[in-house]
XYZ file of C-alpha atoms in Angstrom:
554
model
C 4.760 -71.268 87.136
C 0.728 -70.926 87.051
C -0.230 -71.408 90.896
C 2.735 -68.490 91.133
C 0.961 -66.324 88.768
C -2.042 -67.142 90.496
C -0.283 -66.288 93.867
C 0.889 -62.665 92.242
C -2.980 -61.764 91.403
C -4.138 -62.459 94.986
C -1.442 -60.852 96.786
C -2.225 -57.779 94.055
C -5.693 -57.851 95.249
C -4.643 -57.903 98.799
C -3.058 -55.324 98.450
C -5.885 -53.395 96.443
C -8.525 -54.116 98.921
C -6.001 -52.736 102.031
C -5.049 -49.900 99.975
C -9.417 -48.980 99.859
C -9.057 -49.221 103.709
C -6.464 -48.278 104.922
C -4.051 -45.523 103.075
C -0.820 -47.244 101.355
C 1.188 -43.401 102.023
C 1.177 -40.691 103.745
C 0.580 -38.863 100.615
C -2.920 -40.691 99.683
C -3.929 -40.366 103.765
C -3.836 -36.064 103.779
C -5.286 -36.868 100.017
C -9.215 -35.624 99.737
C -11.350 -34.855 96.595
C -14.418 -34.116 95.790
C -16.438 -32.163 93.201
C -17.037 -29.472 95.257
C -15.032 -28.331 98.094
C -16.145 -25.804 100.517
C -13.910 -23.717 102.865
C -15.382 -22.305 105.815
C -17.943 -23.791 108.628
C -20.373 -20.737 108.617
C -24.218 -21.035 108.551
C -23.382 -20.594 104.284
C -20.809 -23.214 104.135
C -23.419 -25.735 105.978
C -26.300 -24.605 102.778
C -23.814 -24.993 100.189
C -23.238 -28.348 101.197
C -26.409 -30.015 101.878
C -27.736 -28.294 98.304
C -24.523 -30.017 96.576
C -25.350 -33.524 98.169
C -28.648 -33.148 97.054
C -28.231 -31.844 93.456
C -25.872 -35.428 93.197
C -22.471 -33.840 93.493
C -20.248 -35.387 96.154
C -18.596 -32.439 98.339
C -16.235 -31.986 101.489
C -16.211 -28.924 104.220
C -12.233 -27.786 105.222
C -13.128 -26.054 108.485
C -11.750 -23.699 110.508
C -13.709 -24.079 113.293
C -14.554 -27.240 115.257
C -18.688 -25.902 115.501
C -20.677 -25.184 112.660
C -23.031 -22.257 111.867
C -20.561 -19.159 112.519
C -22.386 -15.930 114.109
C -26.427 -17.877 113.536
C -24.586 -20.608 116.383
C -22.552 -17.920 117.721
C -24.782 -16.086 119.499
C -26.396 -14.143 117.011
C -30.108 -15.470 118.280
C -31.975 -12.133 117.418
C -32.000 -12.690 113.818
C -31.357 -9.793 111.420
C -34.380 -10.999 109.485
C -35.609 -7.602 107.549
C -38.728 -9.015 105.280
C -38.590 -12.395 105.684
C -40.868 -13.257 102.588
C -37.364 -12.676 100.606
C -36.100 -15.736 102.540
C -36.274 -18.996 101.147
C -34.957 -22.267 100.425
C -32.435 -24.057 102.637
C -32.591 -20.473 104.681
C -36.042 -20.541 105.581
C -35.812 -24.172 106.232
C -33.290 -23.707 109.076
C -35.554 -20.914 111.005
C -38.175 -23.679 110.266
C -36.319 -26.485 111.787
C -36.211 -23.951 114.809
C -39.993 -23.408 115.025
C -40.074 -27.367 115.432
C -37.402 -27.538 117.719
C -39.890 -24.460 120.088
C -43.054 -26.425 119.767
C -41.946 -28.993 121.658
C -42.501 -28.787 125.074
C -39.358 -30.049 126.075
C -37.664 -26.981 125.208
C -39.021 -24.658 127.306
C -36.246 -25.658 129.882
C -35.904 -22.414 131.887
C -38.737 -20.596 131.388
C -42.557 -21.457 130.134
C -43.630 -20.887 126.115
C -46.617 -18.561 127.415
C -44.048 -16.776 129.877
C -41.627 -15.752 126.833
C -43.819 -13.747 124.483
C -43.698 -13.359 120.884
C -41.501 -10.611 119.915
C -38.551 -10.102 117.349
C -36.915 -7.679 115.036
C -39.415 -6.213 112.968
C -41.151 -9.497 113.078
C -42.681 -11.914 115.553
C -40.602 -14.561 117.106
C -43.037 -17.378 116.125
C -44.264 -17.216 112.923
C -46.880 -20.182 113.417
C -48.685 -19.168 110.230
C -45.452 -19.589 108.106
C -44.190 -22.161 110.599
C -40.591 -20.396 111.322
C -38.860 -18.880 114.218
C -36.136 -16.187 114.287
C -34.754 -16.338 116.840
C -33.537 -19.038 118.724
C -30.682 -20.045 121.510
C -27.135 -21.228 120.188
C -27.108 -24.576 121.133
C -30.476 -24.698 119.053
C -29.086 -23.460 116.011
C -25.514 -25.811 116.092
C -27.898 -28.329 116.489
C -29.975 -27.793 113.511
C -26.856 -27.127 111.219
C -25.302 -30.635 112.869
C -28.783 -32.227 111.873
C -28.816 -30.708 108.365
C -24.611 -32.449 107.796
C -25.587 -35.618 108.824
C -28.897 -36.104 107.394
C -27.444 -35.460 104.028
C -24.048 -37.613 105.395
C -21.794 -34.957 104.423
C -18.240 -35.329 105.083
C -16.795 -32.419 107.320
C -13.320 -31.544 108.636
C -12.689 -29.261 111.496
C -10.445 -27.564 112.517
C -8.305 -27.094 108.924
C -6.188 -24.132 108.485
C -5.817 -22.762 105.218
C -1.569 -22.578 104.248
C -2.375 -18.874 102.854
C 1.221 -18.720 102.079
C 1.598 -21.583 99.607
C -1.074 -23.695 99.868
C -2.827 -22.825 96.737
C -2.341 -24.358 93.480
C -3.379 -22.301 90.605
C -3.196 -23.307 86.797
C -5.226 -22.024 83.641
C -7.274 -19.576 85.712
C -8.733 -22.652 87.890
C -7.324 -23.515 91.581
C -6.787 -27.668 91.448
C -6.159 -27.502 95.140
C -5.335 -26.488 98.618
C -3.503 -27.496 101.571
C -4.242 -26.927 104.853
C -1.367 -26.614 107.946
C -1.609 -30.133 109.116
C -0.459 -31.432 105.691
C -3.958 -32.445 104.047
C -4.375 -31.719 100.646
C -8.198 -30.886 99.210
C -8.457 -30.707 95.318
C -11.695 -30.715 92.933
C -13.749 -29.309 90.397
C -15.349 -26.399 92.390
C -14.598 -24.352 95.498
C -16.438 -22.600 97.470
C -14.942 -19.492 100.526
C -17.836 -19.468 102.425
C -15.453 -17.857 105.001
C -16.109 -14.688 106.914
C -12.642 -13.230 106.183
C -12.036 -14.848 102.348
C -8.805 -16.169 102.714
C -9.464 -18.959 100.398
C -10.489 -16.117 97.746
C -7.462 -13.833 98.020
C -4.649 -16.758 97.521
C -6.794 -17.186 94.678
C -5.471 -14.172 94.165
C -9.077 -12.343 93.184
C -9.120 -8.674 93.349
C -10.924 -7.782 96.807
C -10.982 -4.861 98.760
C -10.822 -3.646 102.304
C -12.496 -0.761 104.156
C -14.735 1.711 103.018
C -14.954 2.695 99.236
C -14.804 6.854 98.378
C -18.538 7.811 97.318
C -17.085 8.462 94.062
C -16.279 5.058 93.093
C -19.070 3.732 92.863
C -21.246 7.356 93.170
C -23.198 6.804 96.427
C -24.036 8.819 98.899
C -23.660 6.576 102.358
C -20.311 5.298 101.806
C -16.802 6.473 103.275
C -16.433 8.713 106.162
C -19.698 10.050 107.543
C -19.113 12.373 109.796
C -21.953 13.841 112.274
C -23.946 11.797 110.594
C -26.137 9.638 113.525
C -28.789 7.691 112.433
C -28.666 5.015 115.147
C -28.423 6.967 118.348
C -24.918 4.892 118.630
C -23.132 8.361 118.920
C -22.405 10.784 121.683
C -25.479 13.310 122.753
C -23.653 15.247 124.652
C -20.622 16.956 124.948
C -17.893 15.033 126.849
C -14.610 15.420 127.362
C -12.186 13.242 125.937
C -8.845 13.414 128.102
C -7.521 11.827 131.285
C -7.975 14.953 132.722
C -11.098 16.673 132.068
C -10.119 20.269 130.405
C -6.139 18.599 129.647
C -4.950 18.118 126.255
C -1.653 16.996 127.744
C -2.918 14.460 130.500
C -3.158 12.920 126.897
C -6.823 10.998 125.686
C -8.828 8.297 127.427
C -9.013 4.389 125.968
C -9.923 4.059 123.027
C -10.055 7.685 121.420
C -7.964 7.904 118.396
C -5.729 11.241 117.926
C -6.127 10.720 114.462
C -7.895 14.241 112.518
C -11.432 13.741 111.510
C -10.939 12.600 107.232
C -13.989 14.987 104.605
C -17.251 13.340 104.646
C -17.353 10.431 101.753
C -13.470 9.769 101.119
C -11.976 6.011 101.414
C -10.580 4.714 104.137
C -8.996 1.601 105.462
C -10.891 1.385 108.470
C -13.722 -1.003 108.773
C -17.076 -1.326 111.213
C -16.473 -2.384 114.518
C -16.810 -6.300 115.674
C -17.990 -7.170 118.943
C -19.307 -10.945 120.397
C -22.946 -11.321 120.410
C -23.433 -12.444 123.914
C -25.431 -15.152 125.286
C -26.697 -13.736 128.540
C -29.029 -15.829 131.021
C -30.952 -13.972 134.116
C -31.977 -17.159 135.326
C -30.149 -17.886 139.127
C -29.965 -21.776 138.035
C -28.189 -21.424 134.550
C -25.867 -18.039 134.910
C -22.151 -17.851 135.365
C -21.228 -14.599 136.927
C -19.259 -12.262 134.648
C -15.378 -12.931 134.724
C -12.890 -10.471 135.703
C -10.160 -10.869 132.917
C -6.737 -11.079 134.135
C -5.946 -7.717 132.615
C -8.792 -5.947 133.672
C -8.480 -2.249 133.687
C -11.016 -0.335 135.271
C -9.288 2.668 133.512
C -10.241 1.043 130.052
C -13.893 2.289 130.552
C -13.645 5.731 132.033
C -15.696 6.979 129.132
C -18.548 4.848 129.677
C -18.447 6.458 133.484
C -18.848 9.805 131.613
C -21.271 8.961 129.605
C -23.773 7.663 132.579
C -22.716 11.071 134.892
C -24.079 12.790 131.736
C -27.394 11.004 132.529
C -27.192 8.067 129.486
C -29.557 5.240 131.217
C -30.040 3.057 128.202
C -27.285 0.693 128.988
C -30.030 -3.004 128.255
C -31.462 -1.210 125.199
C -30.149 -4.423 123.658
C -30.660 -7.228 125.551
C -32.992 -8.411 123.282
C -34.785 -12.358 124.539
C -33.943 -15.494 123.391
C -35.877 -18.395 124.357
C -35.312 -19.936 128.178
C -34.371 -16.362 130.140
C -31.515 -15.734 128.097
C -30.625 -12.960 125.544
C -28.384 -11.834 122.242
C -26.979 -9.111 123.595
C -25.845 -6.772 120.628
C -23.777 -3.096 120.849
C -25.692 -0.604 122.158
C -25.526 3.505 122.782
C -22.131 5.873 122.486
C -19.912 3.165 124.392
C -20.907 -0.429 124.157
C -19.316 -3.381 123.178
C -18.219 -2.414 119.994
C -14.472 -2.778 120.221
C -14.243 0.673 118.033
C -11.136 1.379 116.053
C -9.531 -2.120 116.592
C -9.762 -4.423 114.221
C -8.360 -2.481 110.965
C -5.722 -5.137 110.587
C -7.245 -8.367 111.247
C -8.808 -9.283 107.434
C -5.102 -9.056 106.243
C -3.460 -10.306 109.335
C -1.622 -13.619 109.967
C -3.818 -16.612 111.846
C -1.723 -15.488 115.436
C -2.453 -11.735 115.168
C -6.270 -12.694 114.454
C -5.775 -14.167 117.624
C -4.729 -11.462 119.485
C -6.940 -9.485 117.846
C -10.265 -11.982 119.065
C -8.287 -12.225 122.735
C -7.903 -8.225 122.862
C -11.974 -8.243 122.075
C -12.720 -10.802 124.332
C -11.176 -9.146 127.089
C -12.211 -5.586 126.064
C -15.854 -7.092 126.228
C -15.553 -9.171 129.232
C -14.088 -6.041 131.361
C -16.583 -4.312 130.185
C -19.612 -6.549 131.438
C -17.516 -6.732 134.611
C -16.806 -3.069 135.143
C -21.293 -2.292 134.998
C -21.656 -5.200 137.324
C -19.238 -4.487 140.272
C -17.336 -0.618 139.788
C -19.150 1.808 141.936
C -18.078 4.070 139.161
C -21.690 2.496 138.054
C -25.205 4.454 138.492
C -26.128 2.510 141.520
C -30.073 1.400 139.332
C -27.933 0.015 136.344
C -25.165 -1.677 138.793
C -27.859 -2.892 140.814
C -29.677 -4.552 137.896
C -26.677 -5.908 136.056
C -26.514 -7.903 138.852
C -29.204 -10.171 138.322
C -26.811 -10.960 134.902
C -24.779 -13.536 133.220
C -23.305 -15.601 131.265
C -25.564 -18.576 130.559
C -24.190 -22.047 131.676
C -25.416 -24.159 129.635
C -24.148 -22.462 126.488
C -20.250 -22.612 124.847
C -19.586 -24.535 128.032
C -16.163 -25.751 126.454
C -15.086 -22.129 126.176
C -15.825 -21.141 129.841
C -19.807 -19.808 128.511
C -18.092 -17.188 125.874
C -19.138 -17.286 122.866
C -16.650 -18.793 120.157
C -17.391 -16.413 117.256
C -16.049 -12.812 117.058
C -18.903 -10.692 114.715
C -16.569 -10.496 111.676
C -19.048 -7.495 110.422
C -16.932 -6.945 107.237
C -12.974 -8.012 106.519
C -12.596 -8.285 102.492
C -15.165 -8.186 99.600
C -14.386 -9.714 96.555
C -14.273 -7.418 93.110
C -16.131 -9.548 90.654
C -17.929 -9.750 87.872
C -20.659 -7.493 89.030
C -20.396 -5.228 92.281
C -23.377 -4.374 94.296
C -23.697 -1.239 95.711
C -26.094 0.916 97.516
C -27.338 1.940 93.926
C -28.740 -1.825 93.930
C -29.714 -1.668 97.247
C -32.359 1.655 96.896
C -33.478 0.024 93.580
C -31.494 3.117 91.479
C -30.821 0.607 89.103
C -31.989 -3.202 87.855
C -29.765 -5.822 89.453
C -29.181 -8.764 86.283
C -29.350 -12.286 86.922
C -30.878 -12.454 90.586
C -29.983 -15.444 92.846
C -31.610 -14.070 96.334
C -32.541 -11.695 97.989
C -31.814 -9.013 100.821
C -34.109 -6.547 102.941
C -32.183 -4.946 105.480
C -31.118 -1.745 106.349
C -27.537 -0.625 104.524
C -26.496 -0.873 108.350
C -22.867 0.057 109.427
C -21.454 -0.080 112.780
C -19.127 2.919 114.438
C -15.669 2.804 112.545
C -13.773 4.840 114.655
C -14.029 7.709 117.781
C -12.765 10.828 117.765
C -11.994 13.956 119.145
C -13.897 17.193 117.219
C -12.781 20.479 116.466
C -14.955 21.391 119.304
C -12.528 19.317 121.601
C -15.464 16.568 122.318
C -15.206 12.801 121.524
C -17.423 11.757 118.948
C -18.079 8.102 117.499
C -18.170 7.645 113.842
C -19.292 5.717 111.275
C -22.888 4.131 112.518
C -24.726 4.335 109.396
C -28.410 3.069 109.061
C -30.267 3.415 105.459
C -33.374 1.234 104.639
C -34.239 0.127 101.552
C -37.823 1.114 100.484
C -38.627 -2.204 99.154
C -36.326 -5.775 99.172
C -33.435 -5.933 96.322
C -31.831 -8.225 94.522
C -28.967 -9.674 94.690
C -26.852 -10.437 91.306
C -25.543 -13.643 90.746
C -22.164 -11.392 89.445
C -21.557 -10.142 93.035
C -20.660 -14.182 94.192
C -18.343 -15.234 90.930
C -15.211 -13.243 90.341
C -14.130 -12.342 87.133
C -13.442 -14.586 84.730
C -9.748 -13.524 83.745
C -9.030 -14.630 87.728
C -10.615 -17.231 88.468
C -13.070 -19.679 87.156
C -13.746 -22.075 89.335
C -14.545 -20.302 92.570
C -17.362 -19.057 93.895
C -17.745 -16.293 97.221
C -21.102 -16.291 99.216
C -20.107 -14.774 102.062
C -17.254 -11.645 100.863
C -19.331 -11.316 98.309
C -18.668 -8.224 95.414
C -19.958 -5.009 96.988
C -18.932 -1.906 98.175
C -18.711 -0.999 101.794
C -22.369 0.929 102.424
C -24.203 -2.260 100.285
C -22.472 -5.235 102.082
C -24.113 -3.789 105.594
C -27.312 -5.153 104.068
C -26.246 -7.788 102.863
C -23.874 -9.704 105.439
C -26.951 -10.489 107.674
C -26.945 -14.602 108.186
C -29.924 -15.565 106.505
C -28.926 -13.937 103.435
C -25.235 -16.193 103.707
C -27.554 -19.062 103.602
C -29.819 -18.251 100.451
C -26.364 -17.340 99.110
C -24.303 -20.696 99.869
C -27.358 -22.451 98.619
C -27.373 -20.370 95.207
C -23.613 -20.295 94.859
C -23.759 -24.635 95.146
C -26.686 -25.375 92.624
C -23.793 -22.912 90.338
C -21.208 -24.323 91.048
C -23.153 -28.008 90.600
C -24.595 -26.409 87.083
C -20.857 -25.621 86.522
C -19.647 -29.188 86.685
C -22.576 -30.565 84.663
C -21.472 -28.407 82.163
C -17.494 -28.404 82.275
C -17.593 -24.982 81.807
C -16.596 -22.129 84.606
C -18.331 -20.406 86.870
C -18.499 -16.825 84.912
C -20.089 -19.304 81.562
C -23.492 -20.965 83.579
C -26.708 -20.362 81.828
C -28.379 -18.204 83.594
C -31.641 -19.222 82.449
C -31.118 -22.821 83.767
C -29.254 -21.993 87.012
C -32.793 -19.383 87.423
C -35.468 -22.504 86.895
C -32.953 -24.325 89.583
C -33.366 -21.909 92.172
C -37.303 -21.646 91.946
C -37.757 -25.632 92.198
C -35.608 -24.994 95.337
C -37.839 -22.425 96.331
C -35.311 -19.163 96.079
C -36.708 -16.385 96.217
C -34.796 -14.393 93.659
C -37.002 -11.605 92.414
C -40.991 -9.969 94.594
C -43.324 -10.445 92.187
């Protein structure tokens, strides 16, 4: 009997060890838990994960994407810095590591370092005094993010999509767990939604807004419809006929022009600023791929641009911003460009299937645009000939046909949290409570619609660029939901702000800042066994200062 008992204990021990190495059931195999669960693969997700690990917490990153970094590794290499003195913590560490990379002569494969120059957006590209670099190639950014993950031994589960229908379990105002479409379940003490879309936030029942608020909602000047307000030059400066047959309304409108009448200025709507791909192009003949012709290419879709060229516009190359190795971060510029205006209104709330369609529609539009300018005889010869010297960078996004993997989701859902950041915060019209980071960029909204004026000409609407006189703080209340809605969720990307204020916040350095601050707050909440709304701000502030976060300029 004694031997039998001992044999049973040995068998039990063997089974325990076996279960620790291999899953004992499909349930256990697909169940994951950690102190902090981060949903998303953006730059904010990475900095949040690093902060959590360095603060002694277990963390899992559940990423929709295979590649980490979002826009920072997806083509946006000409960084929207604003006042770079506001960028601290892990966000600044990211740009320091970029600087280290380009200090190595081996990084300059397609041009000499001395040939690059040192031009950035409102700053030098390579700041030797502060050991930071703000201009970079996509693959360099991705490697920095992957290094962050590897060095901190962070587990990332990739290509995992939240079951938005019934995948989230919430009890007593707290998220218990969520399930992904692959069948995996993730449970944690705290959760961070670090996506551009805010799907986890929405599934948790947190209040949010999509579209532009009326100016009256938050006592603002620059929100809502802003027709005939031209601040960036991204509008039709000449009187361009909008009809397929000029002068004949009965022939119908050209592609991309809305027949909807323009609403009064400052009125709210469901429209959101335009999306595009930030393209990495090359002018090196040994490292370029000719612009591809989409299968559904139709030159008639670009007739409006042809008419703009006919009117004498020649600014086509103005936003081919140079990054190292004879490449660009190419962005929208002018009245008709890479922004696919008015074609994204349903994206924030759309199903995954519909979002994929919208992304493909944007890719087809933009690929067709490039092909048109490079090949169509309708294009002025001097532009056509210059465009022939460019192509997609052969050594970037190689698994995706050299095309960026990340559509620029400039705005989607925006949480309505404990505190709503508005233009009154950005423009220093009120004092910001409990700051956890800073912003400084202009309130930058791209066009939201293309319409026909009362005079019968085409015009764009929604392009706003209002700069603050000084950097401003972002409140802790803008990254947490209301207490009655959820007590263990933080949202550093789809933050609580008005449309126009989000135009300033939505910069990648700021997302990295807020990602780190959100994780620090989550760790404090875990330590205290409390909800995120009950975190002692004074304790959090001291934590963030020790991490070299910049909360307020003295």
